[in-house]
């Protein structure tokens, strides 16, 4: 005759099975500025989000920008310049300014990506790439694009196009007054090299805008050589 507890197994084995079937609690929901990007971005963005200021666009705010007392991140959304000293702060500042409009698939790109790396005054409009429907954001240009993993870097938990991808987009989509200073800055700062850029432009083949980008790059290199 079997022991009375043989049908259900020993208490120790039963407890072990129960422990194995208990699921881990789900992670807490992301909240706060930049939470759509990552928990890491949300944590780092707390002081930046607290420093956001919303003002009406007026001659007074324009004067404060000229005097470097304020920086306009998006229309009507400002930050003190001392909260924009590093690449991490600048990337998260844009996410904070977007607020509830920020989506996980938004990637900082073009002139905005160059600004994140180089600093200076935030570009207007801001620029984002999206793998989903582009939508509409006041003060920002959202373009739809497919990005390969190597074309995106994470800065403080925020996705930003790599320097090479940023440079290509500047050549393809931006006027000289925007593209040329940014490209020179990327080269001078060491974020971009001529070799990496030449290789990227060649592998683009007949991709839309590739021929024009290669021509603009040659002109830019010629101008840099003359300046030197």
Coordinates of N, CA and C in Angstrom, one line a residue:
X1 N 0.9 -1.2 0.0 CA 0.0 0.0 0.0 C 0.9 1.2 0.0
X2 N 0.5 2.2 -0.9 CA 1.3 3.5 -0.9 C 1.0 4.4 0.2
X3 N 2.0 5.2 0.6 CA 1.7 6.2 1.7 C 0.5 7.1 1.3
X4 N -0.1 7.7 2.3 CA -1.3 8.5 2.0 C -0.9 9.7 1.1
X5 N 0.3 10.2 1.2 CA 0.7 11.4 0.4 C 1.3 11.1 -0.9
X6 N 1.3 9.8 -1.3 CA 2.0 9.4 -2.5 C 1.3 10.0 -3.8
X7 N 0.0 10.3 -3.7 CA -0.7 10.8 -4.9 C -0.3 12.2 -5.3
X8 N 0.0 12.9 -4.3 CA 0.3 14.3 -4.5 C 1.8 14.6 -4.4
X9 N 2.6 13.6 -3.9 CA 4.0 13.8 -3.7 C 4.3 14.4 -2.4
X10 N 5.5 14.4 -2.0 CA 5.9 15.0 -0.7 C 5.7 16.4 -0.6
X11 N 5.4 17.0 0.6 CA 5.2 18.4 0.7 C 6.4 19.2 0.2
X12 N 7.6 18.7 0.3 CA 8.8 19.5 -0.2 C 8.7 19.6 -1.7
X13 N 8.4 18.5 -2.4 CA 8.4 18.5 -3.8 C 7.2 19.4 -4.3
X14 N 6.1 19.3 -3.6 CA 5.0 20.2 -4.0 C 5.3 21.6 -3.9
X15 N 6.0 22.0 -2.8 CA 6.4 23.4 -2.7 C 7.3 23.8 -3.7
X16 N 8.2 22.9 -4.1 CA 9.2 23.2 -5.2 C 8.5 23.5 -6.5
X17 N 7.5 22.7 -6.8 CA 6.7 22.9 -8.0 C 6.0 24.2 -8.0
X18 N 5.4 24.5 -6.9 CA 4.7 25.8 -6.8 C 5.6 27.0 -7.0
X19 N 6.8 26.9 -6.4 CA 7.8 28.0 -6.5 C 8.1 28.2 -8.0
X20 N 8.3 27.1 -8.7 CA 8.7 27.2 -10.1 C 7.6 27.8 -11.0
X21 N 6.3 27.7 -10.6 CA 5.2 28.2 -11.4 C 4.8 29.6 -11.1
X22 N 5.4 30.2 -10.1 CA 5.1 31.6 -9.8 C 5.8 32.5 -10.7
X23 N 5.0 33.3 -11.5 CA 5.6 34.2 -12.5 C 6.2 35.4 -11.8
X24 N 7.3 35.9 -12.5 CA 7.9 37.2 -11.9 C 6.9 38.3 -12.2
X25 N 6.9 39.3 -11.2 CA 6.0 40.4 -11.4 C 6.4 41.2 -12.6
X26 N 5.4 41.8 -13.3 CA 5.8 42.6 -14.5 C 6.5 43.9 -14.1
X27 N 7.4 44.4 -15.0 CA 8.1 45.6 -14.6 C 7.2 46.8 -14.5
X28 N 7.5 47.7 -13.6 CA 6.6 48.9 -13.5 C 6.5 49.7 -14.8
X29 N 5.4 50.3 -15.0 CA 5.3 51.1 -16.3 C 6.2 52.3 -16.3
X30 N 6.7 52.6 -17.5 CA 7.5 53.8 -17.7 C 6.7 55.0 -17.5
X31 N 7.2 55.9 -16.7 CA 6.6 57.2 -16.5 C 7.6 58.3 -16.5
X32 N 7.1 59.5 -16.7 CA 8.0 60.7 -16.7 C 8.6 61.1 -18.0
X33 N 9.3 62.2 -18.1 CA 9.9 62.6 -19.3 C 10.8 61.6 -20.0
X34 N 10.7 61.4 -21.3 CA 11.5 60.5 -22.1 C 11.3 59.0 -21.7
X35 N 10.2 58.7 -21.0 CA 10.0 57.3 -20.6 C 9.7 56.5 -21.9
X36 N 9.2 57.1 -22.9 CA 8.9 56.4 -24.2 C 10.1 55.8 -24.7
X37 N 11.3 56.4 -24.5 CA 12.5 55.9 -25.0 C 13.1 54.7 -24.2
X38 N 13.2 54.9 -22.9 CA 13.8 53.9 -22.0 C 13.7 54.3 -20.6
X39 N 13.8 53.4 -19.6 CA 13.8 53.7 -18.2 C 15.1 54.5 -17.9
X40 N 16.2 54.2 -18.6 CA 17.4 54.9 -18.3 C 17.2 56.4 -18.7
X41 N 16.6 56.6 -19.9 CA 16.4 58.0 -20.3 C 15.5 58.7 -19.3
X42 N 14.4 58.0 -18.9 CA 13.5 58.7 -17.9 C 14.2 59.1 -16.7
X43 N 15.1 58.2 -16.2 CA 15.8 58.6 -14.9 C 16.7 59.8 -15.1
X44 N 17.4 59.8 -16.2 CA 18.4 60.9 -16.4 C 17.7 62.2 -16.8
X45 N 16.4 62.1 -17.3 CA 15.7 63.3 -17.8 C 15.0 64.0 -16.7
X46 N 15.0 63.5 -15.4 CA 14.2 64.2 -14.4 C 14.6 65.6 -14.2
X47 N 15.9 65.9 -14.0 CA 16.2 67.4 -13.7 C 16.0 68.2 -15.0
X48 N 16.1 67.6 -16.2 CA 15.9 68.4 -17.4 C 14.4 68.7 -17.5
X49 N 13.6 67.7 -17.3 CA 12.2 68.0 -17.3 C 11.7 69.0 -16.3
X50 N 12.3 69.0 -15.1 CA 12.0 70.0 -14.1 C 12.4 71.4 -14.5
X51 N 13.4 71.5 -15.4 CA 13.9 72.8 -15.8 C 13.2 73.4 -17.0
X52 N 12.3 72.6 -17.7 CA 11.6 73.1 -18.8 C 10.7 74.3 -18.5
X53 N 10.7 75.3 -19.4 CA 9.9 76.5 -19.2 C 9.1 76.7 -20.4
X54 N 7.8 77.0 -20.2 CA 6.9 77.2 -21.3 C 6.6 78.7 -21.3
X55 N 6.9 79.4 -22.4 CA 6.7 80.8 -22.5 C 6.1 81.1 -23.9
X56 N 5.3 82.2 -23.9 CA 4.8 82.6 -25.2 C 6.0 83.2 -26.1
X57 N 5.9 82.9 -27.4 CA 6.9 83.5 -28.3 C 6.7 85.0 -28.3
X58 N 7.7 85.8 -28.0 CA 7.5 87.2 -27.9 C 8.9 87.9 -28.1
X59 N 8.9 89.2 -28.4 CA 10.2 89.9 -28.4 C 11.0 89.7 -27.2
X60 N 10.4 89.6 -26.0 CA 11.2 89.4 -24.8 C 11.9 88.0 -24.8
X61 N 11.2 87.0 -25.2 CA 11.9 85.7 -25.2 C 12.9 85.6 -26.3
X62 N 12.7 86.3 -27.4 CA 13.7 86.3 -28.5 C 14.9 87.0 -28.0
X63 N 14.8 88.1 -27.2 CA 15.9 88.8 -26.6 C 16.7 87.9 -25.6
X64 N 16.0 87.2 -24.8 CA 16.6 86.3 -23.9 C 17.4 85.2 -24.6
X65 N 16.9 84.7 -25.7 CA 17.7 83.8 -26.5 C 18.9 84.4 -27.1
X66 N 18.8 85.6 -27.6 CA 20.0 86.3 -28.2 C 21.1 86.5 -27.1
X67 N 20.6 86.7 -25.9 CA 21.6 87.0 -24.7 C 22.0 85.7 -24.1
X68 N 21.6 84.5 -24.6 CA 21.9 83.2 -24.1 C 21.4 83.0 -22.7
X69 N 20.3 83.6 -22.4 CA 19.6 83.3 -21.1 C 18.6 82.2 -21.2
X70 N 18.2 81.9 -22.4 CA 17.2 80.8 -22.7 C 17.7 80.1 -24.0
X71 N 17.3 78.9 -24.1 CA 17.5 78.2 -25.4 C 16.1 77.6 -25.8
X72 N 15.7 77.8 -27.0 CA 14.4 77.3 -27.5 C 14.7 75.9 -28.0
X73 N 14.1 74.9 -27.4 CA 14.2 73.6 -27.8 C 13.1 73.2 -28.9
X74 N 11.9 73.7 -28.6 CA 10.8 73.6 -29.5 C 10.0 74.9 -29.4
X75 N 9.2 75.3 -30.3 CA 8.4 76.5 -30.2 C 7.7 76.6 -28.9
X76 N 7.9 77.6 -28.1 CA 7.3 77.8 -26.8 C 7.8 77.0 -25.7
X77 N 8.9 76.2 -25.9 CA 9.5 75.3 -24.9 C 10.9 75.7 -24.8
X78 N 11.3 76.1 -23.6 CA 12.7 76.6 -23.4 C 13.4 75.9 -22.2
X79 N 14.7 76.0 -22.3 CA 15.5 75.5 -21.2 C 16.7 76.5 -20.9
X80 N 17.1 76.6 -19.7 CA 18.4 77.4 -19.4 C 19.5 76.7 -20.1
X81 N 20.4 77.5 -20.7 CA 21.6 76.9 -21.5 C 22.4 76.0 -20.6
X82 N 22.5 76.2 -19.3 CA 23.3 75.3 -18.5 C 22.8 73.9 -18.3
X83 N 21.6 73.7 -18.8 CA 21.1 72.3 -18.8 C 21.3 71.6 -20.2
X84 N 22.1 72.3 -21.0 CA 22.3 71.7 -22.4 C 23.8 71.6 -22.6
X85 N 24.6 71.3 -21.6 CA 26.0 71.4 -21.7 C 26.6 70.1 -22.3
X86 N 25.9 69.0 -22.2 CA 26.5 67.7 -22.7 C 25.6 67.1 -23.7
X87 N 26.1 66.1 -24.5 CA 25.3 65.4 -25.5 C 24.1 64.7 -24.9
X88 N 24.3 64.1 -23.7 CA 23.2 63.4 -23.0 C 22.1 64.4 -22.7
X89 N 22.5 65.6 -22.1 CA 21.5 66.6 -21.8 C 20.7 67.1 -23.0
X90 N 21.4 67.3 -24.1 CA 20.8 67.8 -25.3 C 19.8 66.8 -25.9
X91 N 20.2 65.5 -25.9 CA 19.3 64.5 -26.5 C 18.1 64.4 -25.6
X92 N 18.2 64.3 -24.3 CA 17.1 64.2 -23.4 C 16.2 65.5 -23.4
X93 N 16.9 66.6 -23.6 CA 16.1 67.9 -23.6 C 15.1 67.8 -24.8
X94 N 15.4 67.3 -25.9 CA 14.5 67.2 -27.0 C 13.3 66.3 -26.7
X95 N 13.7 65.1 -26.1 CA 12.6 64.2 -25.6 C 11.7 64.8 -24.6
X96 N 12.2 65.6 -23.7 CA 11.4 66.2 -22.7 C 10.5 67.3 -23.3
X97 N 11.0 68.0 -24.3 CA 10.3 69.1 -24.9 C 9.1 68.5 -25.7
X98 N 9.3 67.3 -26.3 CA 8.2 66.6 -27.0 C 7.1 66.1 -26.1
X99 N 7.5 65.8 -24.9 CA 6.4 65.5 -23.9 C 5.7 64.2 -24.3
X100 N 4.3 64.3 -24.3 CA 3.5 63.2 -24.6 C 3.5 62.8 -26.1
X101 N 4.1 63.7 -26.9 CA 4.2 63.4 -28.4 C 5.3 62.4 -28.7
X102 N 6.2 62.2 -27.7 CA 7.4 61.4 -28.0 C 6.9 59.9 -28.0
X103 N 7.4 59.2 -29.1 CA 7.2 57.8 -29.2 C 8.5 57.0 -29.2
X104 N 8.3 55.7 -28.8 CA 9.5 54.9 -28.7 C 10.3 54.8 -30.0
X105 N 9.6 54.9 -31.2 CA 10.3 54.7 -32.5 C 10.8 56.1 -33.0
X106 N 10.7 57.1 -32.3 CA 11.3 58.4 -32.7 C 12.8 58.4 -32.5
X107 N 13.6 58.7 -33.5 CA 15.1 58.7 -33.5 C 15.5 60.1 -33.8
X108 N 16.3 60.7 -33.0 CA 16.9 62.1 -33.2 C 17.8 62.0 -34.4
X109 N 17.6 62.9 -35.4 CA 18.3 62.8 -36.7 C 18.7 64.1 -37.2
X110 N 19.4 64.1 -38.4 CA 19.7 65.3 -39.1 C 20.3 66.4 -38.3
X111 N 19.9 67.6 -38.5 CA 20.5 68.7 -37.7 C 20.3 68.6 -36.2
X112 N 19.3 67.9 -35.8 CA 19.1 67.7 -34.3 C 20.1 66.7 -33.8
X113 N 20.5 65.7 -34.5 CA 21.5 64.8 -34.1 C 22.9 65.4 -34.1
X114 N 23.1 66.3 -35.1 CA 24.4 67.1 -35.1 C 24.5 68.0 -33.9
X115 N 23.3 68.6 -33.5 CA 23.3 69.5 -32.4 C 23.6 68.7 -31.1
X116 N 23.0 67.5 -31.0 CA 23.2 66.7 -29.8 C 24.7 66.4 -29.6
X117 N 25.4 66.2 -30.7 CA 26.9 65.9 -30.6 C 27.7 67.1 -30.5
X118 N 27.3 68.2 -31.1 CA 28.2 69.4 -31.2 C 27.8 70.6 -30.3
X119 N 26.5 70.6 -29.9 CA 26.1 71.8 -29.1 C 25.7 73.0 -30.0
X120 N 25.7 74.1 -29.3 CA 25.3 75.3 -30.0 C 23.8 75.6 -29.8
X121 N 23.2 76.3 -30.7 CA 21.7 76.6 -30.5 C 20.9 75.5 -31.2
X122 N 19.8 75.0 -30.5 CA 19.0 74.0 -31.1 C 18.5 74.4 -32.4
X123 N 18.5 73.4 -33.4 CA 18.0 73.7 -34.7 C 16.5 73.9 -34.7
X124 N 16.0 74.6 -35.7 CA 14.5 74.8 -35.8 C 14.2 74.6 -37.3
X125 N 13.4 73.7 -37.7 CA 12.7 72.7 -36.8 C 13.6 71.6 -36.3
X126 N 13.2 70.9 -35.2 CA 13.9 69.7 -34.8 C 13.6 68.6 -35.8
X127 N 14.4 67.6 -35.9 CA 14.3 66.6 -36.8 C 14.3 65.2 -36.2
X128 N 13.3 64.4 -36.6 CA 13.2 63.0 -36.1 C 13.0 62.1 -37.2
X129 N 13.5 60.8 -37.1 CA 13.2 59.8 -38.0 C 12.3 58.8 -37.3
X130 N 11.3 58.2 -38.1 CA 10.4 57.3 -37.5 C 10.2 56.1 -38.5
X131 N 10.1 54.9 -37.9 CA 9.9 53.7 -38.7 C 8.4 53.5 -38.9
X132 N 7.6 54.3 -38.2 CA 6.1 54.2 -38.3 C 5.6 55.4 -39.1
X133 N 4.3 55.6 -39.2 CA 3.7 56.7 -39.9 C 4.3 58.0 -39.3
X134 N 4.7 58.9 -40.2 CA 5.4 60.1 -39.7 C 4.6 61.0 -38.8
X135 N 3.3 61.1 -38.9 CA 2.6 61.9 -38.0 C 2.9 63.4 -38.1
X136 N 2.5 64.2 -37.2 CA 2.8 65.6 -37.2 C 3.1 66.1 -35.8
X137 N 4.2 66.8 -35.6 CA 4.6 67.4 -34.4 C 4.9 68.9 -34.6
X138 N 4.3 69.8 -33.9 CA 4.5 71.2 -34.0 C 6.0 71.5 -33.7
X139 N 6.7 72.1 -34.6 CA 8.1 72.5 -34.3 C 9.1 71.4 -34.7
X140 N 8.6 70.3 -35.2 CA 9.5 69.2 -35.6 C 9.2 68.7 -37.0
X141 N 10.2 68.2 -37.7 CA 10.0 67.5 -38.9 C 10.2 66.0 -38.7
X142 N 9.2 65.2 -39.0 CA 9.3 63.8 -38.8 C 9.3 63.1 -40.2
X143 N 10.4 62.4 -40.5 CA 10.5 61.7 -41.7 C 10.5 60.2 -41.4
X144 N 9.9 59.5 -42.4 CA 9.8 58.0 -42.2 C 11.0 57.4 -42.9
X145 N 11.6 56.5 -42.2 CA 12.9 55.8 -42.7 C 13.1 54.5 -42.0
X146 N 13.7 53.6 -42.7 CA 14.2 52.4 -42.1 C 15.6 52.5 -41.7
X147 N 15.9 52.2 -40.5 CA 17.3 52.4 -40.0 C 17.9 51.0 -39.6
X148 N 19.1 50.8 -40.1 CA 19.8 49.6 -39.6 C 20.4 49.8 -38.2
X149 N 20.6 48.7 -37.5 CA 21.0 48.9 -36.1 C 22.3 49.7 -36.0
X150 N 23.2 49.5 -36.9 CA 24.5 50.3 -36.9 C 24.3 51.8 -37.2
X151 N 23.1 52.2 -37.6 CA 22.9 53.6 -37.9 C 22.3 54.4 -36.7
X152 N 22.1 53.7 -35.6 CA 21.6 54.3 -34.4 C 22.5 54.1 -33.2
X153 N 22.7 55.2 -32.5 CA 23.5 55.1 -31.3 C 22.5 55.5 -30.1
X154 N 22.9 55.0 -28.9 CA 22.1 55.4 -27.7 C 22.9 56.4 -26.9
X155 N 22.3 57.5 -26.7 CA 23.0 58.5 -25.9 C 22.1 58.8 -24.7
X156 N 22.5 58.4 -23.5 CA 21.7 58.6 -22.3 C 20.3 58.0 -22.4
X157 N 20.3 56.8 -23.1 CA 19.0 56.1 -23.3 C 18.2 56.6 -24.4
X158 N 18.6 57.6 -25.1 CA 17.9 58.2 -26.2 C 18.5 57.8 -27.6
X159 N 17.7 57.4 -28.5 CA 18.2 56.9 -29.8 C 18.6 58.1 -30.7
X160 N 19.8 58.1 -31.2 CA 20.3 59.2 -32.1 C 21.0 58.6 -33.3
X161 N 20.8 59.1 -34.5 CA 21.5 58.5 -35.6 C 23.0 58.7 -35.5
X162 N 23.7 57.7 -36.0 CA 25.2 57.7 -35.9 C 25.7 58.9 -36.6
X163 N 27.0 59.3 -36.3 CA 27.5 60.5 -37.1 C 27.5 60.3 -38.6
X164 N 27.8 59.1 -39.1 CA 27.8 58.9 -40.5 C 26.4 59.0 -41.1
X165 N 25.5 58.4 -40.5 CA 24.1 58.5 -41.0 C 23.6 59.9 -40.9
X166 N 24.0 60.6 -39.8 CA 23.6 62.0 -39.6 C 24.2 62.9 -40.8
X167 N 25.5 62.6 -41.1 CA 26.1 63.4 -42.2 C 25.4 63.1 -43.5
X168 N 25.1 61.9 -43.8 CA 24.4 61.5 -45.1 C 23.1 62.3 -45.1
X169 N 22.3 62.3 -44.1 CA 21.0 62.9 -44.1 C 21.2 64.4 -44.3
X170 N 22.2 65.0 -43.7 CA 22.5 66.4 -43.9 C 22.7 66.7 -45.3
X171 N 23.5 65.9 -46.0 CA 23.8 66.1 -47.4 C 22.6 65.9 -48.3
X172 N 21.7 65.0 -47.9 CA 20.6 64.6 -48.7 C 19.4 65.6 -48.6
X173 N 19.2 66.1 -47.4 CA 18.0 66.9 -47.1 C 18.1 68.3 -46.7
X174 N 19.3 68.8 -46.3 CA 19.4 70.1 -45.7 C 20.1 71.1 -46.6
X175 N 19.7 72.3 -46.6 CA 20.4 73.4 -47.4 C 21.8 73.6 -46.8
X176 N 22.6 74.3 -47.7 CA 24.0 74.5 -47.3 C 24.1 75.2 -46.0
X177 N 23.3 76.2 -45.7 CA 23.4 77.0 -44.5 C 23.3 76.1 -43.3
X178 N 22.6 75.0 -43.4 CA 22.5 74.1 -42.2 C 23.5 73.0 -42.3
X179 N 23.6 72.4 -43.5 CA 24.5 71.2 -43.7 C 26.0 71.5 -43.5
X180 N 26.5 72.6 -44.1 CA 27.9 72.8 -44.2 C 28.5 73.0 -42.8
X181 N 27.9 73.9 -41.9 CA 28.5 74.1 -40.6 C 28.5 72.8 -39.8
X182 N 27.4 72.0 -39.9 CA 27.2 70.8 -39.1 C 28.3 69.8 -39.6
X183 N 28.4 69.6 -40.9 CA 29.4 68.7 -41.4 C 30.8 69.0 -41.0
X184 N 31.1 70.3 -41.1 CA 32.5 70.8 -40.7 C 32.7 70.5 -39.2
X185 N 31.6 70.7 -38.4 CA 31.8 70.4 -37.0 C 32.0 69.0 -36.7
X186 N 31.3 68.1 -37.4 CA 31.4 66.7 -37.2 C 32.8 66.2 -37.6
X187 N 33.4 66.8 -38.6 CA 34.7 66.4 -39.0 C 35.8 67.0 -38.1
X188 N 35.6 68.2 -37.7 CA 36.6 68.8 -36.8 C 36.6 68.2 -35.4
X189 N 35.5 67.8 -35.0 CA 35.4 67.2 -33.6 C 35.8 65.7 -33.6
X190 N 36.0 65.1 -34.7 CA 36.4 63.7 -34.8 C 35.3 62.7 -34.8
X191 N 34.0 63.2 -34.8 CA 32.9 62.3 -34.8 C 32.8 61.6 -36.2
X192 N 33.3 62.3 -37.2 CA 33.2 61.8 -38.6 C 34.6 61.8 -39.2
X193 N 34.9 60.8 -40.1 CA 36.1 60.8 -40.8 C 35.8 60.8 -42.3
X194 N 36.7 61.3 -43.1 CA 36.5 61.3 -44.6 C 36.4 59.8 -45.1
X195 N 37.2 58.9 -44.5 CA 37.2 57.5 -45.0 C 35.8 56.9 -44.7
X196 N 35.3 57.1 -43.5 CA 34.0 56.5 -43.2 C 32.9 57.1 -44.1
X197 N 33.0 58.4 -44.3 CA 32.0 59.0 -45.2 C 32.1 58.6 -46.6
X198 N 33.3 58.4 -47.1 CA 33.5 58.0 -48.5 C 32.9 56.6 -48.7
X199 N 33.2 55.7 -47.7 CA 32.7 54.3 -47.7 C 31.1 54.3 -47.7
X200 N 30.5 55.1 -46.9 CA 29.1 55.1 -46.8 C 28.4 55.6 -48.0
X201 N 29.0 56.7 -48.6 CA 28.4 57.2 -49.9 C 28.5 56.2 -51.0
X202 N 29.6 55.4 -51.0 CA 29.7 54.4 -52.1 C 28.7 53.3 -51.9
X203 N 28.5 52.8 -50.7 CA 27.6 51.7 -50.6 C 26.1 52.1 -50.8
X204 N 25.9 53.4 -50.8 CA 24.5 53.8 -51.1 C 24.1 53.5 -52.5
X205 N 25.0 53.4 -53.4 CA 24.7 53.1 -54.8 C 23.8 54.1 -55.4
X206 N 22.6 53.6 -55.9 CA 21.6 54.4 -56.5 C 20.5 54.8 -55.6
X207 N 20.7 54.7 -54.3 CA 19.7 55.1 -53.3 C 19.3 56.5 -53.6
X208 N 18.0 56.8 -53.4 CA 17.5 58.2 -53.7 C 18.3 59.3 -53.0
X209 N 18.8 60.2 -53.8 CA 19.6 61.3 -53.2 C 21.1 61.0 -53.1
X210 N 21.5 59.8 -53.4 CA 22.9 59.4 -53.2 C 23.8 60.2 -54.1
X211 N 23.5 60.3 -55.4 CA 24.3 61.0 -56.4 C 24.5 62.5 -55.9
X212 N 23.4 63.2 -55.5 CA 23.5 64.5 -55.1 C 24.4 64.7 -53.8
X213 N 24.2 63.7 -52.9 CA 25.0 63.7 -51.7 C 26.5 63.6 -52.0
X214 N 26.8 62.7 -52.9 CA 28.3 62.5 -53.2 C 28.8 63.8 -53.8
X215 N 28.0 64.4 -54.7 CA 28.5 65.7 -55.3 C 28.7 66.8 -54.3
X216 N 27.8 66.9 -53.3 CA 27.9 67.9 -52.3 C 29.1 67.6 -51.4
X217 N 29.3 66.4 -51.1 CA 30.5 66.0 -50.3 C 31.8 66.4 -50.9
X218 N 31.9 66.2 -52.2 CA 33.1 66.6 -52.9 C 33.3 68.1 -52.9
X219 N 32.2 68.8 -53.1 CA 32.3 70.3 -53.0 C 32.7 70.7 -51.6
X220 N 32.2 70.1 -50.6 CA 32.5 70.4 -49.2 C 34.0 70.2 -48.9
X221 N 34.5 69.0 -49.3 CA 35.9 68.7 -49.1 C 36.8 69.7 -49.8
X222 N 36.4 70.1 -51.0 CA 37.2 71.2 -51.7 C 37.2 72.5 -50.9
X223 N 36.1 72.8 -50.4 CA 36.0 74.1 -49.6 C 36.9 74.0 -48.3
X224 N 36.9 72.8 -47.7 CA 37.7 72.6 -46.5 C 39.2 72.7 -46.9
X225 N 39.6 72.1 -48.0 CA 41.0 72.1 -48.4 C 41.4 73.6 -48.7
X226 N 40.6 74.4 -49.3 CA 40.9 75.8 -49.6 C 41.0 76.6 -48.3
X227 N 40.2 76.3 -47.3 CA 40.2 77.0 -46.0 C 41.5 76.7 -45.2
X228 N 42.0 75.4 -45.4 CA 43.2 75.0 -44.7 C 44.4 75.7 -45.4

